[in-house]
Amino acid sequence: MHFLLGCNHPSFTLPWRTLLPYLVALHLLQPGSAQLRVVAPSLRVTANVGQDVVLRCQLSPCKDAWSSDIRWIQHRTSGFVHHYQNGEDLEQMEEYKGRTELLRDGLSDGNLDLRITAVSTSDSGSYSCAVQDGDGYADAVVDLEVSDPFSQITHPWKVALAVIVTILVGSFVITVFLYRKKAETTKQKGKDAELERMDAKLGTLAAELERRDAKLETLVENLERRNAEFAEKLASELERRDAKLETLAESLERRNAEFAEKLASDLERRNAQLDKLASDLVQQTKAVEKLNSQWSKLQSLKLTKSDTIQNNCIGYEKSPQAVNYSPLSNPEKHHEAKRRWYIKSDYPQYPNQRGVGPAHVGTHGTPI
């Protein structure tokens, strides 16, 4: 009868009587969360010097391990044989560089298989496959035994040394298990204390919230009451102002009617005045036209006399008196010479008279 695990792994079909003790031991030594476990289908792997060997481990229950942190550790040196994280191979021991390979084809099925090429007797020992992701931490141990068919018979002291090493490794594993257990217990106690403190704080916050809720309810009631009072007051004020506006509207209508009547009467009176002014303006226009005609006649008469005087003035400007007496240097003599020239020109019958002529004769014919 064979025992078959739930994942598709080529080496997971083993006799159940052989696998059962190892599963029990792994269950007792497993410090991680119950949701994440690492199972080694073959706890002991044998190989000859120069061969390639595959160390097999499997996540249980099966899950994708592409984004997990996978570490294969050699117990003898506590160094990294192979370190894989988020699709990349990280640091490892110098003697294993270029000799190890994590088989990534099986990562999607939860397989954590590690291939070591060209093994030697120094590769013999225990290897731990440790996995860590968001669900927790888990590991499993696989023993690798590399034999040299051409080596001499094993000496008893080597057997004794192997036993001592095995005891030491077992002690180390138990010590690590107890230390992790204690750390988890301490951490759990700390979490419990933190949860209690948070519960107390939440209780205080709940009481504060209840108090504030009561205060808010009181404020809401006060606001509703004030809103009702304000609404009543506003309604009464609006009614009073509406009545006042109606009174003002009636008063404005009355005043508008009075102003319209007064304006109509004023317009009629002013229209009558304008009609009277228009008739007066027509009469004045006729009088002005009459005066303009008379003025035109006078202008024609004056124009005739002005031509005569201008001719005389032209003759005077050419006379010797005008040359001797300028109006600026001797205005009196200039005026006298001008007067004599006019008399002589207009009244040639008085050539030797001074101050004689119609313009210089009085009403009774006597000289001025």
GROMACS .gro file of C-alpha atoms in nm, residues 18-188:
model
  171
   18THR     CA    1   0.798   0.471   0.588
   19LEU     CA    2   0.655   0.824   0.551
   20LEU     CA    3   0.436   0.831   0.862
   21PRO     CA    4   0.714   0.869   1.128
   22TYR     CA    5   0.876   1.151   0.936
   23LEU     CA    6   0.545   1.332   0.898
   24VAL     CA    7   0.482   1.306   1.272
   25ALA     CA    8   0.831   1.438   1.348
   26LEU     CA    9   0.785   1.728   1.108
   27HIS     CA   10   0.450   1.811   1.264
   28LEU     CA   11   0.604   1.821   1.612
   29LEU     CA   12   0.907   2.028   1.508
   30GLN     CA   13   0.717   2.267   1.279
   31PRO     CA   14   0.704   2.613   1.451
   32GLY     CA   15   0.523   2.800   1.177
   33SER     CA   16   0.160   2.865   1.116
   34ALA     CA   17  -0.074   2.571   1.056
   35GLN     CA   18  -0.172   2.723   0.723
   36LEU     CA   19   0.178   2.679   0.572
   37ARG     CA   20   0.377   2.352   0.586
   38VAL     CA   21   0.677   2.217   0.399
   39VAL     CA   22   0.690   1.842   0.341
   40ALA     CA   23   0.993   1.646   0.224
   41PRO     CA   24   0.882   1.335   0.029
   42SER     CA   25   1.224   1.178   0.076
   43LEU     CA   26   1.403   1.266   0.398
   44ARG     CA   27   1.722   1.093   0.290
   45VAL     CA   28   1.883   1.117  -0.053
   46THR     CA   29   2.188   0.911  -0.158
   47ALA     CA   30   2.422   0.972  -0.446
   48ASN     CA   31   2.770   0.890  -0.569
   49VAL     CA   32   3.051   1.135  -0.618
   50GLY     CA   33   3.016   1.329  -0.945
   51GLN     CA   34   2.644   1.265  -0.990
   52ASP     CA   35   2.365   1.526  -1.005
   53VAL     CA   36   2.114   1.507  -0.721
   54VAL     CA   37   1.773   1.669  -0.666
   55LEU     CA   38   1.658   1.759  -0.313
   56ARG     CA   39   1.279   1.762  -0.312
   57CYS     CA   40   1.035   1.958  -0.092
   58GLN     CA   41   0.668   2.047  -0.136
   59LEU     CA   42   0.430   2.309   0.009
   60SER     CA   43   0.124   2.165   0.177
   61PRO     CA   44  -0.143   2.251   0.089
   62CYS     CA   45  -0.034   2.310  -0.268
   63LYS     CA   46   0.001   2.677  -0.363
   64ASP     CA   47   0.196   2.893  -0.606
   65ALA     CA   48   0.547   2.964  -0.474
   66TRP     CA   49   0.667   3.207  -0.740
   67SER     CA   50   0.645   3.507  -0.502
   68SER     CA   51   0.775   3.323  -0.193
   69ASP     CA   52   1.112   3.356  -0.023
   70ILE     CA   53   1.280   3.011  -0.063
   71ARG     CA   54   1.609   2.929   0.110
   72TRP     CA   55   1.809   2.604   0.099
   73ILE     CA   56   2.049   2.610   0.395
   74GLN     CA   57   2.333   2.369   0.480
   75HIS     CA   58   2.319   2.285   0.851
   76ARG     CA   59   2.689   2.223   0.882
   77THR     CA   60   2.789   2.575   0.782
   78SER     CA   61   2.451   2.754   0.823
   79GLY     CA   62   2.518   2.911   0.484
   80PHE     CA   63   2.289   2.960   0.188
   81VAL     CA   64   2.318   2.683  -0.066
   82HIS     CA   65   2.057   2.860  -0.280
   83HIS     CA   66   1.839   3.169  -0.212
   84TYR     CA   67   1.538   3.254  -0.431
   85GLN     CA   68   1.307   3.555  -0.388
   86ASN     CA   69   1.045   3.703  -0.621
   87GLY     CA   70   1.182   3.536  -0.934
   88GLU     CA   71   1.550   3.615  -0.867
   89ASP     CA   72   1.842   3.407  -0.739
   90LEU     CA   73   2.029   3.590  -0.461
   91GLU     CA   74   2.350   3.528  -0.265
   92GLN     CA   75   2.487   3.176  -0.193
   93MET     CA   76   2.797   3.000  -0.062
   94GLU     CA   77   3.107   3.024  -0.274
   95GLU     CA   78   3.148   2.647  -0.316
   96TYR     CA   79   2.794   2.615  -0.458
   97LYS     CA   80   2.807   2.894  -0.715
   98GLY     CA   81   2.722   2.759  -1.058
   99ARG     CA   82   2.630   2.417  -0.915
  100THR     CA   83   2.274   2.475  -0.788
  101GLU     CA   84   1.946   2.536  -0.965
  102LEU     CA   85   1.594   2.584  -0.828
  103LEU     CA   86   1.358   2.396  -1.059
  104ARG     CA   87   1.113   2.675  -1.140
  105ASP     CA   88   0.886   2.464  -1.358
  106GLY     CA   89   0.726   2.321  -1.045
  107LEU     CA   90   0.695   2.647  -0.845
  108SER     CA   91   0.339   2.703  -0.964
  109ASP     CA   92   0.247   2.361  -0.811
  110GLY     CA   93   0.431   2.433  -0.484
  111ASN     CA   94   0.741   2.225  -0.565
  112LEU     CA   95   1.064   2.360  -0.410
  113ASP     CA   96   1.309   2.114  -0.569
  114LEU     CA   97   1.682   2.201  -0.573
  115ARG     CA   98   1.929   2.043  -0.813
  116ILE     CA   99   2.298   2.012  -0.714
  117THR     CA  100   2.539   1.912  -0.991
  118ALA     CA  101   2.866   1.718  -0.953
  119VAL     CA  102   2.824   1.638  -0.582
  120SER     CA  103   3.123   1.549  -0.368
  121THR     CA  104   3.167   1.395  -0.026
  122SER     CA  105   3.185   1.748   0.123
  123ASP     CA  106   2.821   1.800   0.012
  124SER     CA  107   2.702   1.531   0.249
  125GLY     CA  108   2.491   1.653   0.538
  126SER     CA  109   2.153   1.795   0.630
  127TYR     CA  110   1.984   2.063   0.422
  128SER     CA  111   1.693   2.276   0.539
  129CYS     CA  112   1.432   2.404   0.293
  130ALA     CA  113   1.280   2.719   0.448
  131VAL     CA  114   0.986   2.909   0.297
  132GLN     CA  115   0.847   3.244   0.408
  133ASP     CA  116   0.557   3.440   0.264
  134GLY     CA  117   0.257   3.636   0.381
  135ASP     CA  118   0.104   3.328   0.549
  136GLY     CA  119   0.403   3.263   0.774
  137TYR     CA  120   0.720   3.056   0.794
  138ALA     CA  121   0.785   2.683   0.751
  139ASP     CA  122   1.080   2.456   0.680
  140ALA     CA  123   1.176   2.090   0.632
  141VAL     CA  124   1.505   1.896   0.657
  142VAL     CA  125   1.652   1.666   0.387
  143ASP     CA  126   1.965   1.455   0.446
  144LEU     CA  127   2.209   1.408   0.158
  145GLU     CA  128   2.459   1.121   0.170
  146VAL     CA  129   2.731   1.120  -0.095
  147SER     CA  130   2.942   0.802  -0.111
  148ASP     CA  131   3.264   0.731  -0.294
  149PRO     CA  132   3.265   0.371  -0.426
  150PHE     CA  133   3.646   0.384  -0.455
  151SER     CA  134   3.713   0.507  -0.100
  152GLN     CA  135   3.849   0.286   0.177
  153ILE     CA  136   3.641   0.124   0.445
  154THR     CA  137   3.495   0.374   0.684
  155HIS     CA  138   3.690   0.403   1.006
  156PRO     CA  139   3.511   0.372   1.343
  157TRP     CA  140   3.615   0.721   1.446
  158LYS     CA  141   3.431   0.858   1.145
  159VAL     CA  142   3.116   0.680   1.254
  160ALA     CA  143   3.156   0.821   1.604
  161LEU     CA  144   3.210   1.166   1.461
  162ALA     CA  145   2.897   1.134   1.248
  163VAL     CA  146   2.696   1.031   1.554
  164ILE     CA  147   2.828   1.324   1.753
  165VAL     CA  148   2.751   1.558   1.467
  166THR     CA  149   2.402   1.416   1.440
  167ILE     CA  150   2.347   1.464   1.813
  168LEU     CA  151   2.474   1.819   1.791
  169VAL     CA  152   2.252   1.894   1.493
  170GLY     CA  153   1.953   1.745   1.673
  171SER     CA  154   2.032   1.954   1.983
  172PHE     CA  155   2.064   2.260   1.765
  173VAL     CA  156   1.731   2.191   1.598
  174ILE     CA  157   1.558   2.138   1.934
  175THR     CA  158   1.718   2.454   2.074
  176VAL     CA  159   1.604   2.654   1.772
  177PHE     CA  160   1.256   2.506   1.804
  178LEU     CA  161   1.234   2.595   2.175
  179TYR     CA  162   1.368   2.943   2.113
  180ARG     CA  163   1.116   3.007   1.840
  181LYS     CA  164   0.839   2.867   2.051
  182LYS     CA  165   0.934   3.096   2.337
  183ALA     CA  166   0.958   3.393   2.102
  184GLU     CA  167   0.616   3.314   1.962
  185THR     CA  168   0.473   3.284   2.313
  186THR     CA  169   0.625   3.616   2.416
  187LYS     CA  170   0.502   3.775   2.097
  188GLN     CA  171   0.154   3.633   2.152
   0.00000   0.00000   0.00000
